[in-house]
PDB file of C-alpha atoms in Angstrom:
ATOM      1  CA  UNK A 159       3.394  42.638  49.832  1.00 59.00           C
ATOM      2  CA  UNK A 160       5.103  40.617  47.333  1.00 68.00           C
ATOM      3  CA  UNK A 161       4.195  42.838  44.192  1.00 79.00           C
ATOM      4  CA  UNK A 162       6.109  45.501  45.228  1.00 83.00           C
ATOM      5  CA  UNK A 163       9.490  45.471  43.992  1.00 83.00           C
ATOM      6  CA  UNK A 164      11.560  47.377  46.609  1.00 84.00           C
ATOM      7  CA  UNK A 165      10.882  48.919  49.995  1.00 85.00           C
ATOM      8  CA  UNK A 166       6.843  50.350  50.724  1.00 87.00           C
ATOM      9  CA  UNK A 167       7.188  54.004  51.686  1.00 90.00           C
ATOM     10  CA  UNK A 168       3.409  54.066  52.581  1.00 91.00           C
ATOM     11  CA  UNK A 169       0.105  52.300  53.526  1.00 93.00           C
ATOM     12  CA  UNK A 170      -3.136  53.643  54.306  1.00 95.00           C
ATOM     13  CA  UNK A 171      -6.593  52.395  55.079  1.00 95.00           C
ATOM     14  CA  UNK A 172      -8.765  54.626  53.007  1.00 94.00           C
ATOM     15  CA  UNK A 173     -11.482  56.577  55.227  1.00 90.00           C
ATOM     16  CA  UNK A 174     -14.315  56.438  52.242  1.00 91.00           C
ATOM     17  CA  UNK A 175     -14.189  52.860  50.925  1.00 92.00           C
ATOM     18  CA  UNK A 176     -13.388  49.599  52.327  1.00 94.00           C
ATOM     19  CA  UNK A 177      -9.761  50.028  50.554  1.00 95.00           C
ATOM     20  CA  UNK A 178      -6.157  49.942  51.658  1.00 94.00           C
ATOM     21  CA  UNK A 179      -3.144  51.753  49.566  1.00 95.00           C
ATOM     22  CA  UNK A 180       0.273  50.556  49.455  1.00 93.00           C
ATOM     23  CA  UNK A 181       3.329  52.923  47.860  1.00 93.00           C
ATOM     24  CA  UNK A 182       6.391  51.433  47.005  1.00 92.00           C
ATOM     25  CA  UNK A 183      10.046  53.274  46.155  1.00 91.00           C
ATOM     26  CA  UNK A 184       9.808  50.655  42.763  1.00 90.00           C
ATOM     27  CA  UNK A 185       6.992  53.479  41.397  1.00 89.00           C
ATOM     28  CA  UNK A 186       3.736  51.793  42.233  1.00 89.00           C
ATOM     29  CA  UNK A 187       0.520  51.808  44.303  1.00 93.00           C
ATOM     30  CA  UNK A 188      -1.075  48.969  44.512  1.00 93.00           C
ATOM     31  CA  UNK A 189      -4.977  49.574  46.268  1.00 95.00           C
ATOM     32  CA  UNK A 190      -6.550  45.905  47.742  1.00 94.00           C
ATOM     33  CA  UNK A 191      -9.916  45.518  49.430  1.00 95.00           C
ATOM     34  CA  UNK A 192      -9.395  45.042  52.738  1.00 95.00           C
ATOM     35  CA  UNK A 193     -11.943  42.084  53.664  1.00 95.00           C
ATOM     36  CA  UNK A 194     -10.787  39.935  50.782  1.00 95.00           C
ATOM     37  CA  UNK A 195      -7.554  41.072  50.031  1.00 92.00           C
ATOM     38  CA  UNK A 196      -7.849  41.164  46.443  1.00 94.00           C
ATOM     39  CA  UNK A 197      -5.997  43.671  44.183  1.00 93.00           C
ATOM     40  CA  UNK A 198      -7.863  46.206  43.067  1.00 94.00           C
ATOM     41  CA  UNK A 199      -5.936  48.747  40.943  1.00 93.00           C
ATOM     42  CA  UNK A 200      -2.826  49.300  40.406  1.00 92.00           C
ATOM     43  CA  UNK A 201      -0.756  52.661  39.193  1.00 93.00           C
ATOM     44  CA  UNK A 202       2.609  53.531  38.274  1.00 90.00           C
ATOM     45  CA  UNK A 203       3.905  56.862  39.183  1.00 90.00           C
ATOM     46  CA  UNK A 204       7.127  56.950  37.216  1.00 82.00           C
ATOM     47  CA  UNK A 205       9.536  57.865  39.228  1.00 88.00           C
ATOM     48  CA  UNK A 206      10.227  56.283  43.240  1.00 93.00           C
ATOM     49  CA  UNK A 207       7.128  57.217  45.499  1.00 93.00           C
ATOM     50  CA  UNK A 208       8.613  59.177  48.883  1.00 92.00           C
ATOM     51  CA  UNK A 209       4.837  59.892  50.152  1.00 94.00           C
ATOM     52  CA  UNK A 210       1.457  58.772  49.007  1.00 95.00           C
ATOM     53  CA  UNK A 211      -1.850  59.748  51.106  1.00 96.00           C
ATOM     54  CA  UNK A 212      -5.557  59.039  51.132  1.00 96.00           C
ATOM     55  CA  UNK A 213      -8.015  62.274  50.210  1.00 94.00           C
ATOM     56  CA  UNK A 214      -9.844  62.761  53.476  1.00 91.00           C
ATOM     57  CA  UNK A 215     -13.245  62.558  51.638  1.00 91.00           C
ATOM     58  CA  UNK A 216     -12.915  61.184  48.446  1.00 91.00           C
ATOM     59  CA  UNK A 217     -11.757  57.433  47.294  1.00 92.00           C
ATOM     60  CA  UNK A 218      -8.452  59.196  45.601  1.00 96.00           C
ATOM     61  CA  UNK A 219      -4.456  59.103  46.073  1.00 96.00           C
ATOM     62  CA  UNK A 220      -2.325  61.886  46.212  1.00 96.00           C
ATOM     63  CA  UNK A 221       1.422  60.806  45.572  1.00 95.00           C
ATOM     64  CA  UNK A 222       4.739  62.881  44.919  1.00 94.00           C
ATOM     65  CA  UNK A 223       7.924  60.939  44.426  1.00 91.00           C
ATOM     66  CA  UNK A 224      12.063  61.466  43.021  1.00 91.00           C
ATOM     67  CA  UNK A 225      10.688  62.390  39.623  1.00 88.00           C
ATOM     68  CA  UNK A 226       9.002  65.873  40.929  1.00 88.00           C
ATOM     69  CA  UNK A 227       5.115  65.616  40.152  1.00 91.00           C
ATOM     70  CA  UNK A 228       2.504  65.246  42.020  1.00 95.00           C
ATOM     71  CA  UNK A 229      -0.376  63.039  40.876  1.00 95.00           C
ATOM     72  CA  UNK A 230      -3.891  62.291  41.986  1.00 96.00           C
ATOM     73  CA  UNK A 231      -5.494  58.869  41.321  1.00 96.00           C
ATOM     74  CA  UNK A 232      -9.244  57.849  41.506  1.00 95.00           C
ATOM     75  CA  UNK A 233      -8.287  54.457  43.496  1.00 92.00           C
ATOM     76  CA  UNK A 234     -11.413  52.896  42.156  1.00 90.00           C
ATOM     77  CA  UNK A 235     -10.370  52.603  38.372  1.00 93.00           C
ATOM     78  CA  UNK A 236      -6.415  54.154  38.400  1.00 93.00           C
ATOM     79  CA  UNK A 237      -7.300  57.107  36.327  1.00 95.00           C
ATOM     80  CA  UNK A 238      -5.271  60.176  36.539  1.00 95.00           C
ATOM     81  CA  UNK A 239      -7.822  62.866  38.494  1.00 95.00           C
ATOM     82  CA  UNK A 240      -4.745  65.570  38.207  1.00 95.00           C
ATOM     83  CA  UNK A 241      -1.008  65.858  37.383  1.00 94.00           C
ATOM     84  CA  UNK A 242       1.245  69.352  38.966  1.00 94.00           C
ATOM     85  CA  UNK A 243       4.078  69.480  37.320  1.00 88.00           C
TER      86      UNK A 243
END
């Protein structure tokens, strides 16, 4: 996991999509496709990630980190489903 910058607080096959999620402390979640390998999005959360999970049902990320919020990501394009602030 060489695009992560600093330590990986989380990773996660996702239960909906052929997909695996990696969190790192640096900020970002990097998703991949699991048979290939290839990167396929990439997020930035803005502040550390401490937790980052896979929606039971749905190909989305739910992440909190240092900085307080607590974002959801559609891991198939990187947009922002919801922010709680």
């Amino acid at each position: 996991l060489t695009e992560h910058k600093q330590s990986v607080e989380a990773a996660q096959f996702c239960k909906v999509l052929d997909l695996v999620m990696t969190a790192s402390s640096d900020g970002t979640i990097f998703v991949s496709d699991v048979t290939t390998g290839a990167l396929r999005t990439r997020v930035e959360h803005g502040g550390a990630i401490t937790r980052a999970l896979w929606h039971p049902k749905a190909p989305a990320i739910v992440a909190t980190g240092t900085d307080t919020l607590v974002m959801v990501w559609d891991a198939r394009n990187g947009n922002v489903v919801r922010e709680f602030k």
